[in-house]
């Protein structure tokens, strides 16, 4: 879908993915694009959602966090990087086209997640993390007075909730790669070598690490004991189970807070949000940042580059950012607790989505096929290593 404003001297082409849940995405950004044009009649912001096959060269492109390494590796027709770090393009300026530079005000954990060697690569426009949500009606009926913070506390709370008539299971979360990354990050574990790809290109996958196997083992135990409701890879299945009060707890994105609260009110209960429980066995390192970020194409004409940078500052200005779906306070507290180690910042790896699917398939086999966790995740690591090796080889070939 493309919506193009009337012709102007300088065009800024903005490409957004279909999946964006940020209210400013598409409709909201379109409104800001129109008001930016009123301030700067020489600029027009053209918003494109979804398929980018237009033949036009993008100026700004929004990608989800797992695509960060791919964005770093994309190449232009000349063979150089397709995107330039936003920090480098700003080049120390305090304002651009009269708009104050606000990138220093980005949430510290998000800024660090989208930086490499201290250089901000892209501007995060949607920030999220994984939280624990609870049905307070069921908790009160079970005598649970506070949200659990560790895996052991989750087990105790789940057993109490299962004593409530009509509750068969107690907790659910999707079998999705994001959950694995969060749990391993909390424990200070890495998904790949070279500091999760943050101290050099990731070359070795680490999906069978002690931190990973601790989480997988706990997950399997929760499932075998009937406390965990298997929800496949589907976030919607998890949401529905919670809304219909099949479970008292779920792990979900902080971006879902408003939607979950509304579902609770519609079904006669209140929703409480807390930090994602951690193992307690390993020192807590922090939760990684999810969401999306906007990247700036390199090699633009100066007028186009500065118009794009000014629009990014306009988009991130406090008066506009306040209307964006911001994380709830508990999510901000959780991200602020990060030690910003490579583990907590999340992995920068090629083929991240396919590697996440590899983890999910392995977990399915552990839960439903009764396969040994250590063996199955060692096999998953072999598959992930193949994907990473092939990806890195393609990158080397493109640079040759």
PDB file of N, CA and C in Angstrom, residues 58-154:
ATOM      1  N   UNK A  58      14.709   3.711  -1.215  1.00  0.00           N
ATOM      2  CA  UNK A  58      14.214   4.148   0.088  1.00  0.00           C
ATOM      3  C   UNK A  58      15.145   5.173   0.717  1.00  0.00           C
ATOM      4  N   UNK A  59      14.575   6.018   1.535  1.00  0.00           N
ATOM      5  CA  UNK A  59      15.363   6.949   2.337  1.00  0.00           C
ATOM      6  C   UNK A  59      15.466   6.432   3.770  1.00  0.00           C
ATOM      7  N   UNK A  60      14.320   6.047   4.314  1.00  0.00           N
ATOM      8  CA  UNK A  60      14.234   5.497   5.669  1.00  0.00           C
ATOM      9  C   UNK A  60      13.497   4.171   5.593  1.00  0.00           C
ATOM     10  N   UNK A  61      14.020   3.152   6.271  1.00  0.00           N
ATOM     11  CA  UNK A  61      13.407   1.828   6.266  1.00  0.00           C
ATOM     12  C   UNK A  61      13.301   1.328   7.704  1.00  0.00           C
ATOM     13  N   UNK A  62      12.122   0.815   8.052  1.00  0.00           N
ATOM     14  CA  UNK A  62      11.910   0.296   9.412  1.00  0.00           C
ATOM     15  C   UNK A  62      11.982  -1.224   9.405  1.00  0.00           C
ATOM     16  N   UNK A  63      12.800  -1.775  10.329  1.00  0.00           N
ATOM     17  CA  UNK A  63      12.956  -3.223  10.466  1.00  0.00           C
ATOM     18  C   UNK A  63      12.747  -3.632  11.926  1.00  0.00           C
ATOM     19  N   UNK A  64      12.233  -4.854  12.151  1.00  0.00           N
ATOM     20  CA  UNK A  64      12.166  -5.377  13.519  1.00  0.00           C
ATOM     21  C   UNK A  64      13.560  -5.715  14.020  1.00  0.00           C
ATOM     22  N   UNK A  65      13.689  -5.820  15.341  1.00  0.00           N
ATOM     23  CA  UNK A  65      15.016  -6.039  15.934  1.00  0.00           C
ATOM     24  C   UNK A  65      15.751  -7.259  15.361  1.00  0.00           C
ATOM     25  N   UNK A  66      15.098  -8.435  15.159  1.00  0.00           N
ATOM     26  CA  UNK A  66      15.858  -9.587  14.657  1.00  0.00           C
ATOM     27  C   UNK A  66      16.562  -9.336  13.334  1.00  0.00           C
ATOM     28  N   UNK A  67      16.123  -8.342  12.572  1.00  0.00           N
ATOM     29  CA  UNK A  67      16.739  -8.063  11.269  1.00  0.00           C
ATOM     30  C   UNK A  67      17.919  -7.104  11.371  1.00  0.00           C
ATOM     31  N   UNK A  68      18.363  -6.792  12.585  1.00  0.00           N
ATOM     32  CA  UNK A  68      19.422  -5.795  12.754  1.00  0.00           C
ATOM     33  C   UNK A  68      20.703  -6.182  12.030  1.00  0.00           C
ATOM     34  N   UNK A  69      21.130  -7.435  12.176  1.00  0.00           N
ATOM     35  CA  UNK A  69      22.382  -7.836  11.506  1.00  0.00           C
ATOM     36  C   UNK A  69      22.220  -7.821   9.996  1.00  0.00           C
ATOM     37  N   UNK A  70      21.074  -8.265   9.495  1.00  0.00           N
ATOM     38  CA  UNK A  70      20.857  -8.200   8.053  1.00  0.00           C
ATOM     39  C   UNK A  70      20.927  -6.768   7.554  1.00  0.00           C
ATOM     40  N   UNK A  71      20.349  -5.834   8.310  1.00  0.00           N
ATOM     41  CA  UNK A  71      20.404  -4.430   7.906  1.00  0.00           C
ATOM     42  C   UNK A  71      21.848  -3.950   7.867  1.00  0.00           C
ATOM     43  N   UNK A  72      22.647  -4.378   8.816  1.00  0.00           N
ATOM     44  CA  UNK A  72      24.067  -3.988   8.831  1.00  0.00           C
ATOM     45  C   UNK A  72      24.801  -4.540   7.614  1.00  0.00           C
ATOM     46  N   UNK A  73      24.356  -5.702   7.149  1.00  0.00           N
ATOM     47  CA  UNK A  73      25.066  -6.379   6.060  1.00  0.00           C
ATOM     48  C   UNK A  73      24.548  -6.032   4.671  1.00  0.00           C
ATOM     49  N   UNK A  74      23.432  -5.350   4.575  1.00  0.00           N
ATOM     50  CA  UNK A  74      22.887  -5.018   3.253  1.00  0.00           C
ATOM     51  C   UNK A  74      23.841  -4.102   2.502  1.00  0.00           C
ATOM     52  N   UNK A  75      23.917  -4.306   1.205  1.00  0.00           N
ATOM     53  CA  UNK A  75      24.843  -3.551   0.373  1.00  0.00           C
ATOM     54  C   UNK A  75      24.105  -2.803  -0.741  1.00  0.00           C
ATOM     55  N   UNK A  76      24.642  -1.666  -1.074  1.00  0.00           N
ATOM     56  CA  UNK A  76      24.107  -0.872  -2.173  1.00  0.00           C
ATOM     57  C   UNK A  76      24.660  -1.399  -3.494  1.00  0.00           C
ATOM     58  N   UNK A  77      24.212  -0.811  -4.590  1.00  0.00           N
ATOM     59  CA  UNK A  77      24.700  -1.241  -5.902  1.00  0.00           C
ATOM     60  C   UNK A  77      26.198  -1.026  -6.042  1.00  0.00           C
ATOM     61  N   UNK A  78      26.746  -0.060  -5.316  1.00  0.00           N
ATOM     62  CA  UNK A  78      28.185   0.200  -5.393  1.00  0.00           C
ATOM     63  C   UNK A  78      29.000  -0.768  -4.556  1.00  0.00           C
ATOM     64  N   UNK A  79      28.324  -1.577  -3.737  1.00  0.00           N
ATOM     65  CA  UNK A  79      29.018  -2.555  -2.903  1.00  0.00           C
ATOM     66  C   UNK A  79      29.252  -2.092  -1.481  1.00  0.00           C
ATOM     67  N   UNK A  80      28.988  -0.830  -1.179  1.00  0.00           N
ATOM     68  CA  UNK A  80      29.139  -0.326   0.177  1.00  0.00           C
ATOM     69  C   UNK A  80      27.908  -0.612   1.006  1.00  0.00           C
ATOM     70  N   UNK A  81      27.960  -0.341   2.330  1.00  0.00           N
ATOM     71  CA  UNK A  81      26.790  -0.558   3.178  1.00  0.00           C
ATOM     72  C   UNK A  81      25.584   0.225   2.666  1.00  0.00           C
ATOM     73  N   UNK A  82      24.428  -0.401   2.693  1.00  0.00           N
ATOM     74  CA  UNK A  82      23.213   0.273   2.248  1.00  0.00           C
ATOM     75  C   UNK A  82      22.808   1.379   3.220  1.00  0.00           C
ATOM     76  N   UNK A  83      23.043   1.128   4.519  1.00  0.00           N
ATOM     77  CA  UNK A  83      22.623   2.089   5.534  1.00  0.00           C
ATOM     78  C   UNK A  83      23.825   2.715   6.232  1.00  0.00           C
ATOM     79  N   UNK A  84      23.679   3.969   6.592  1.00  0.00           N
ATOM     80  CA  UNK A  84      24.708   4.680   7.326  1.00  0.00           C
ATOM     81  C   UNK A  84      24.255   4.797   8.776  1.00  0.00           C
ATOM     82  N   UNK A  85      25.162   4.628   9.751  1.00  0.00           N
ATOM     83  CA  UNK A  85      24.759   4.827  11.142  1.00  0.00           C
ATOM     84  C   UNK A  85      24.174   6.230  11.350  1.00  0.00           C
ATOM     85  N   UNK A  86      23.064   6.298  12.043  1.00  0.00           N
ATOM     86  CA  UNK A  86      22.422   7.589  12.289  1.00  0.00           C
ATOM     87  C   UNK A  86      23.383   8.535  13.007  1.00  0.00           C
ATOM     88  N   UNK A  87      24.168   7.993  13.922  1.00  0.00           N
ATOM     89  CA  UNK A  87      25.150   8.821  14.652  1.00  0.00           C
ATOM     90  C   UNK A  87      26.105   9.511  13.691  1.00  0.00           C
ATOM     91  N   UNK A  88      26.588   8.770  12.697  1.00  0.00           N
ATOM     92  CA  UNK A  88      27.543   9.339  11.746  1.00  0.00           C
ATOM     93  C   UNK A  88      26.882  10.398  10.871  1.00  0.00           C
ATOM     94  N   UNK A  89      25.627  10.145  10.479  1.00  0.00           N
ATOM     95  CA  UNK A  89      24.942  11.103   9.618  1.00  0.00           C
ATOM     96  C   UNK A  89      24.640  12.406  10.360  1.00  0.00           C
ATOM     97  N   UNK A  90      24.334  12.301  11.643  1.00  0.00           N
ATOM     98  CA  UNK A  90      24.091  13.513  12.439  1.00  0.00           C
ATOM     99  C   UNK A  90      25.359  14.329  12.578  1.00  0.00           C
ATOM    100  N   UNK A  91      26.490  13.610  12.730  1.00  0.00           N
ATOM    101  CA  UNK A  91      27.811  14.239  12.701  1.00  0.00           C
ATOM    102  C   UNK A  91      27.957  15.357  13.733  1.00  0.00           C
ATOM    103  N   UNK A  92      27.485  15.094  14.936  1.00  0.00           N
ATOM    104  CA  UNK A  92      27.701  16.032  16.034  1.00  0.00           C
ATOM    105  C   UNK A  92      26.775  17.231  16.064  1.00  0.00           C
ATOM    106  N   UNK A  93      25.868  17.345  15.116  1.00  0.00           N
ATOM    107  CA  UNK A  93      24.967  18.501  15.093  1.00  0.00           C
ATOM    108  C   UNK A  93      23.960  18.450  16.242  1.00  0.00           C
ATOM    109  N   UNK A  94      23.587  19.602  16.751  1.00  0.00           N
ATOM    110  CA  UNK A  94      22.609  19.702  17.834  1.00  0.00           C
ATOM    111  C   UNK A  94      21.200  19.923  17.308  1.00  0.00           C
ATOM    112  N   UNK A  95      21.081  20.399  16.085  1.00  0.00           N
ATOM    113  CA  UNK A  95      19.772  20.536  15.465  1.00  0.00           C
ATOM    114  C   UNK A  95      19.924  20.379  13.956  1.00  0.00           C
ATOM    115  N   UNK A  96      18.819  19.955  13.330  1.00  0.00           N
ATOM    116  CA  UNK A  96      18.808  19.755  11.880  1.00  0.00           C
ATOM    117  C   UNK A  96      17.526  20.363  11.340  1.00  0.00           C
ATOM    118  N   UNK A  97      17.665  21.301  10.428  1.00  0.00           N
ATOM    119  CA  UNK A  97      16.534  22.047   9.881  1.00  0.00           C
ATOM    120  C   UNK A  97      15.677  22.652  10.984  1.00  0.00           C
ATOM    121  N   UNK A  98      16.337  23.063  12.059  1.00  0.00           N
ATOM    122  CA  UNK A  98      15.628  23.703  13.157  1.00  0.00           C
ATOM    123  C   UNK A  98      15.050  22.758  14.187  1.00  0.00           C
ATOM    124  N   UNK A  99      15.193  21.425  13.987  1.00  0.00           N
ATOM    125  CA  UNK A  99      14.657  20.442  14.931  1.00  0.00           C
ATOM    126  C   UNK A  99      15.786  19.943  15.848  1.00  0.00           C
ATOM    127  N   UNK A 100      15.618  20.069  17.167  1.00  0.00           N
ATOM    128  CA  UNK A 100      16.659  19.601  18.081  1.00  0.00           C
ATOM    129  C   UNK A 100      16.927  18.112  17.891  1.00  0.00           C
ATOM    130  N   UNK A 101      18.198  17.732  17.927  1.00  0.00           N
ATOM    131  CA  UNK A 101      18.566  16.320  17.844  1.00  0.00           C
ATOM    132  C   UNK A 101      18.249  15.663  19.178  1.00  0.00           C
ATOM    133  N   UNK A 102      17.401  14.633  19.157  1.00  0.00           N
ATOM    134  CA  UNK A 102      16.919  14.018  20.396  1.00  0.00           C
ATOM    135  C   UNK A 102      17.369  12.565  20.550  1.00  0.00           C
ATOM    136  N   UNK A 103      18.298  12.113  19.718  1.00  0.00           N
ATOM    137  CA  UNK A 103      18.709  10.712  19.811  1.00  0.00           C
ATOM    138  C   UNK A 103      19.361  10.385  21.148  1.00  0.00           C
ATOM    139  N   UNK A 104      19.959  11.380  21.810  1.00  0.00           N
ATOM    140  CA  UNK A 104      20.559  11.129  23.117  1.00  0.00           C
ATOM    141  C   UNK A 104      19.504  10.838  24.174  1.00  0.00           C
ATOM    142  N   UNK A 105      18.251  11.176  23.893  1.00  0.00           N
ATOM    143  CA  UNK A 105      17.172  10.961  24.854  1.00  0.00           C
ATOM    144  C   UNK A 105      16.513   9.598  24.719  1.00  0.00           C
ATOM    145  N   UNK A 106      16.940   8.803  23.746  1.00  0.00           N
ATOM    146  CA  UNK A 106      16.381   7.462  23.579  1.00  0.00           C
ATOM    147  C   UNK A 106      16.662   6.639  24.823  1.00  0.00           C
ATOM    148  N   UNK A 107      15.699   5.822  25.230  1.00  0.00           N
ATOM    149  CA  UNK A 107      15.876   4.933  26.373  1.00  0.00           C
ATOM    150  C   UNK A 107      17.233   4.235  26.282  1.00  0.00           C
ATOM    151  N   UNK A 108      18.010   4.306  27.371  1.00  0.00           N
ATOM    152  CA  UNK A 108      19.406   3.863  27.338  1.00  0.00           C
ATOM    153  C   UNK A 108      19.554   2.424  26.846  1.00  0.00           C
ATOM    154  N   UNK A 109      18.700   1.522  27.325  1.00  0.00           N
ATOM    155  CA  UNK A 109      18.817   0.122  26.918  1.00  0.00           C
ATOM    156  C   UNK A 109      18.542  -0.038  25.426  1.00  0.00           C
ATOM    157  N   UNK A 110      17.578   0.711  24.905  1.00  0.00           N
ATOM    158  CA  UNK A 110      17.266   0.631  23.481  1.00  0.00           C
ATOM    159  C   UNK A 110      18.376   1.246  22.646  1.00  0.00           C
ATOM    160  N   UNK A 111      18.907   2.343  23.124  1.00  0.00           N
ATOM    161  CA  UNK A 111      20.018   2.979  22.404  1.00  0.00           C
ATOM    162  C   UNK A 111      21.209   2.024  22.321  1.00  0.00           C
ATOM    163  N   UNK A 112      21.499   1.357  23.432  1.00  0.00           N
ATOM    164  CA  UNK A 112      22.622   0.418  23.443  1.00  0.00           C
ATOM    165  C   UNK A 112      22.349  -0.784  22.540  1.00  0.00           C
ATOM    166  N   UNK A 113      21.103  -1.262  22.516  1.00  0.00           N
ATOM    167  CA  UNK A 113      20.761  -2.425  21.695  1.00  0.00           C
ATOM    168  C   UNK A 113      20.958  -2.149  20.216  1.00  0.00           C
ATOM    169  N   UNK A 114      20.709  -0.913  19.798  1.00  0.00           N
ATOM    170  CA  UNK A 114      20.851  -0.549  18.391  1.00  0.00           C
ATOM    171  C   UNK A 114      22.151   0.188  18.111  1.00  0.00           C
ATOM    172  N   UNK A 115      23.132  -0.037  18.950  1.00  0.00           N
ATOM    173  CA  UNK A 115      24.454   0.553  18.746  1.00  0.00           C
ATOM    174  C   UNK A 115      25.484  -0.550  18.555  1.00  0.00           C
ATOM    175  N   UNK A 116      26.586  -0.181  17.916  1.00  0.00           N
ATOM    176  CA  UNK A 116      27.719  -1.091  17.755  1.00  0.00           C
ATOM    177  C   UNK A 116      28.976  -0.268  17.973  1.00  0.00           C
ATOM    178  N   UNK A 117      29.835  -0.745  18.889  1.00  0.00           N
ATOM    179  CA  UNK A 117      31.014   0.030  19.277  1.00  0.00           C
ATOM    180  C   UNK A 117      30.631   1.443  19.718  1.00  0.00           C
ATOM    181  N   UNK A 118      29.479   1.557  20.381  1.00  0.00           N
ATOM    182  CA  UNK A 118      29.038   2.838  20.897  1.00  0.00           C
ATOM    183  C   UNK A 118      28.425   3.766  19.882  1.00  0.00           C
ATOM    184  N   UNK A 119      28.279   3.319  18.635  1.00  0.00           N
ATOM    185  CA  UNK A 119      27.738   4.155  17.560  1.00  0.00           C
ATOM    186  C   UNK A 119      26.289   3.756  17.293  1.00  0.00           C
ATOM    187  N   UNK A 120      25.369   4.706  17.403  1.00  0.00           N
ATOM    188  CA  UNK A 120      23.954   4.433  17.156  1.00  0.00           C
ATOM    189  C   UNK A 120      23.738   4.151  15.681  1.00  0.00           C
ATOM    190  N   UNK A 121      23.186   2.965  15.385  1.00  0.00           N
ATOM    191  CA  UNK A 121      22.989   2.549  14.001  1.00  0.00           C
ATOM    192  C   UNK A 121      21.649   3.006  13.444  1.00  0.00           C
ATOM    193  N   UNK A 122      20.599   2.886  14.237  1.00  0.00           N
ATOM    194  CA  UNK A 122      19.237   3.165  13.792  1.00  0.00           C
ATOM    195  C   UNK A 122      18.443   3.739  14.950  1.00  0.00           C
ATOM    196  N   UNK A 123      17.299   4.327  14.644  1.00  0.00           N
ATOM    197  CA  UNK A 123      16.480   4.974  15.668  1.00  0.00           C
ATOM    198  C   UNK A 123      15.313   4.057  16.036  1.00  0.00           C
ATOM    199  N   UNK A 124      15.287   3.543  17.273  1.00  0.00           N
ATOM    200  CA  UNK A 124      14.173   2.681  17.681  1.00  0.00           C
ATOM    201  C   UNK A 124      12.888   3.477  17.859  1.00  0.00           C
ATOM    202  N   UNK A 125      11.888   3.109  17.085  1.00  0.00           N
ATOM    203  CA  UNK A 125      10.600   3.807  17.136  1.00  0.00           C
ATOM    204  C   UNK A 125       9.553   3.034  17.913  1.00  0.00           C
ATOM    205  N   UNK A 126       9.763   1.745  18.112  1.00  0.00           N
ATOM    206  CA  UNK A 126       8.863   0.911  18.902  1.00  0.00           C
ATOM    207  C   UNK A 126       9.722   0.063  19.828  1.00  0.00           C
ATOM    208  N   UNK A 127       9.591   0.276  21.121  1.00  0.00           N
ATOM    209  CA  UNK A 127      10.416  -0.411  22.112  1.00  0.00           C
ATOM    210  C   UNK A 127       9.525  -1.343  22.927  1.00  0.00           C
ATOM    211  N   UNK A 128       9.955  -2.583  23.064  1.00  0.00           N
ATOM    212  CA  UNK A 128       9.176  -3.542  23.841  1.00  0.00           C
ATOM    213  C   UNK A 128      10.104  -4.509  24.556  1.00  0.00           C
ATOM    214  N   UNK A 129       9.540  -5.267  25.477  1.00  0.00           N
ATOM    215  CA  UNK A 129      10.246  -6.344  26.152  1.00  0.00           C
ATOM    216  C   UNK A 129       9.185  -7.334  26.625  1.00  0.00           C
ATOM    217  N   UNK A 130       9.597  -8.462  27.165  1.00  0.00           N
ATOM    218  CA  UNK A 130       8.657  -9.489  27.597  1.00  0.00           C
ATOM    219  C   UNK A 130       8.304  -9.301  29.066  1.00  0.00           C
ATOM    220  N   UNK A 131       7.006  -9.329  29.369  1.00  0.00           N
ATOM    221  CA  UNK A 131       6.515  -9.156  30.732  1.00  0.00           C
ATOM    222  C   UNK A 131       5.680 -10.362  31.158  1.00  0.00           C
ATOM    223  N   UNK A 132       5.433 -10.453  32.459  1.00  0.00           N
ATOM    224  CA  UNK A 132       4.504 -11.418  33.017  1.00  0.00           C
ATOM    225  C   UNK A 132       3.176 -10.695  33.268  1.00  0.00           C
ATOM    226  N   UNK A 133       2.090 -11.230  32.718  1.00  0.00           N
ATOM    227  CA  UNK A 133       0.754 -10.681  32.950  1.00  0.00           C
ATOM    228  C   UNK A 133      -0.044 -11.671  33.795  1.00  0.00           C
ATOM    229  N   UNK A 134      -0.884 -11.128  34.684  1.00  0.00           N
ATOM    230  CA  UNK A 134      -1.630 -11.981  35.602  1.00  0.00           C
ATOM    231  C   UNK A 134      -3.088 -11.556  35.717  1.00  0.00           C
ATOM    232  N   UNK A 135      -3.963 -12.543  35.875  1.00  0.00           N
ATOM    233  CA  UNK A 135      -5.381 -12.355  36.138  1.00  0.00           C
ATOM    234  C   UNK A 135      -5.540 -12.192  37.645  1.00  0.00           C
ATOM    235  N   UNK A 136      -5.811 -10.983  38.102  1.00  0.00           N
ATOM    236  CA  UNK A 136      -5.838 -10.730  39.550  1.00  0.00           C
ATOM    237  C   UNK A 136      -7.016 -11.422  40.234  1.00  0.00           C
ATOM    238  N   UNK A 137      -8.096 -11.670  39.509  1.00  0.00           N
ATOM    239  CA  UNK A 137      -9.232 -12.378  40.110  1.00  0.00           C
ATOM    240  C   UNK A 137      -8.846 -13.802  40.479  1.00  0.00           C
ATOM    241  N   UNK A 138      -8.149 -14.479  39.562  1.00  0.00           N
ATOM    242  CA  UNK A 138      -7.721 -15.844  39.839  1.00  0.00           C
ATOM    243  C   UNK A 138      -6.649 -15.878  40.910  1.00  0.00           C
ATOM    244  N   UNK A 139      -5.755 -14.890  40.909  1.00  0.00           N
ATOM    245  CA  UNK A 139      -4.722 -14.860  41.943  1.00  0.00           C
ATOM    246  C   UNK A 139      -5.337 -14.673  43.330  1.00  0.00           C
ATOM    247  N   UNK A 140      -6.316 -13.778  43.411  1.00  0.00           N
ATOM    248  CA  UNK A 140      -6.969 -13.549  44.703  1.00  0.00           C
ATOM    249  C   UNK A 140      -7.668 -14.812  45.179  1.00  0.00           C
ATOM    250  N   UNK A 141      -8.334 -15.510  44.260  1.00  0.00           N
ATOM    251  CA  UNK A 141      -9.019 -16.749  44.632  1.00  0.00           C
ATOM    252  C   UNK A 141      -8.037 -17.821  45.087  1.00  0.00           C
ATOM    253  N   UNK A 142      -6.808 -17.777  44.557  1.00  0.00           N
ATOM    254  CA  UNK A 142      -5.785 -18.766  44.911  1.00  0.00           C
ATOM    255  C   UNK A 142      -4.967 -18.350  46.133  1.00  0.00           C
ATOM    256  N   UNK A 143      -5.176 -17.132  46.621  1.00  0.00           N
ATOM    257  CA  UNK A 143      -4.412 -16.663  47.766  1.00  0.00           C
ATOM    258  C   UNK A 143      -3.010 -16.193  47.424  1.00  0.00           C
ATOM    259  N   UNK A 144      -2.777 -15.906  46.141  1.00  0.00           N
ATOM    260  CA  UNK A 144      -1.473 -15.397  45.700  1.00  0.00           C
ATOM    261  C   UNK A 144      -1.487 -13.883  45.840  1.00  0.00           C
ATOM    262  N   UNK A 145      -0.609 -13.345  46.675  1.00  0.00           N
ATOM    263  CA  UNK A 145      -0.674 -11.922  47.015  1.00  0.00           C
ATOM    264  C   UNK A 145       0.304 -11.048  46.239  1.00  0.00           C
ATOM    265  N   UNK A 146       1.256 -11.643  45.537  1.00  0.00           N
ATOM    266  CA  UNK A 146       2.177 -10.841  44.728  1.00  0.00           C
ATOM    267  C   UNK A 146       2.618 -11.648  43.524  1.00  0.00           C
ATOM    268  N   UNK A 147       3.061 -10.939  42.504  1.00  0.00           N
ATOM    269  CA  UNK A 147       3.491 -11.613  41.282  1.00  0.00           C
ATOM    270  C   UNK A 147       4.821 -12.323  41.520  1.00  0.00           C
ATOM    271  N   UNK A 148       4.978 -13.526  40.992  1.00  0.00           N
ATOM    272  CA  UNK A 148       6.251 -14.252  41.153  1.00  0.00           C
ATOM    273  C   UNK A 148       7.378 -13.583  40.380  1.00  0.00           C
ATOM    274  N   UNK A 149       8.575 -13.683  40.927  1.00  0.00           N
ATOM    275  CA  UNK A 149       9.730 -13.049  40.304  1.00  0.00           C
ATOM    276  C   UNK A 149      10.785 -14.052  39.847  1.00  0.00           C
ATOM    277  N   UNK A 150      10.753 -15.267  40.367  1.00  0.00           N
ATOM    278  CA  UNK A 150      11.709 -16.305  39.972  1.00  0.00           C
ATOM    279  C   UNK A 150      10.946 -17.527  39.486  1.00  0.00           C
ATOM    280  N   UNK A 151      11.677 -18.445  38.848  1.00  0.00           N
ATOM    281  CA  UNK A 151      11.030 -19.662  38.359  1.00  0.00           C
ATOM    282  C   UNK A 151      10.419 -20.458  39.511  1.00  0.00           C
ATOM    283  N   UNK A 152      11.126 -20.546  40.638  1.00  0.00           N
ATOM    284  CA  UNK A 152      10.575 -21.271  41.782  1.00  0.00           C
ATOM    285  C   UNK A 152       9.281 -20.632  42.266  1.00  0.00           C
ATOM    286  N   UNK A 153       9.250 -19.314  42.296  1.00  0.00           N
ATOM    287  CA  UNK A 153       8.037 -18.624  42.719  1.00  0.00           C
ATOM    288  C   UNK A 153       6.910 -18.830  41.709  1.00  0.00           C
ATOM    289  N   UNK A 154       7.247 -18.903  40.434  1.00  0.00           N
ATOM    290  CA  UNK A 154       6.231 -19.194  39.412  1.00  0.00           C
ATOM    291  C   UNK A 154       5.612 -20.560  39.667  1.00  0.00           C
TER     292      UNK A 154
END
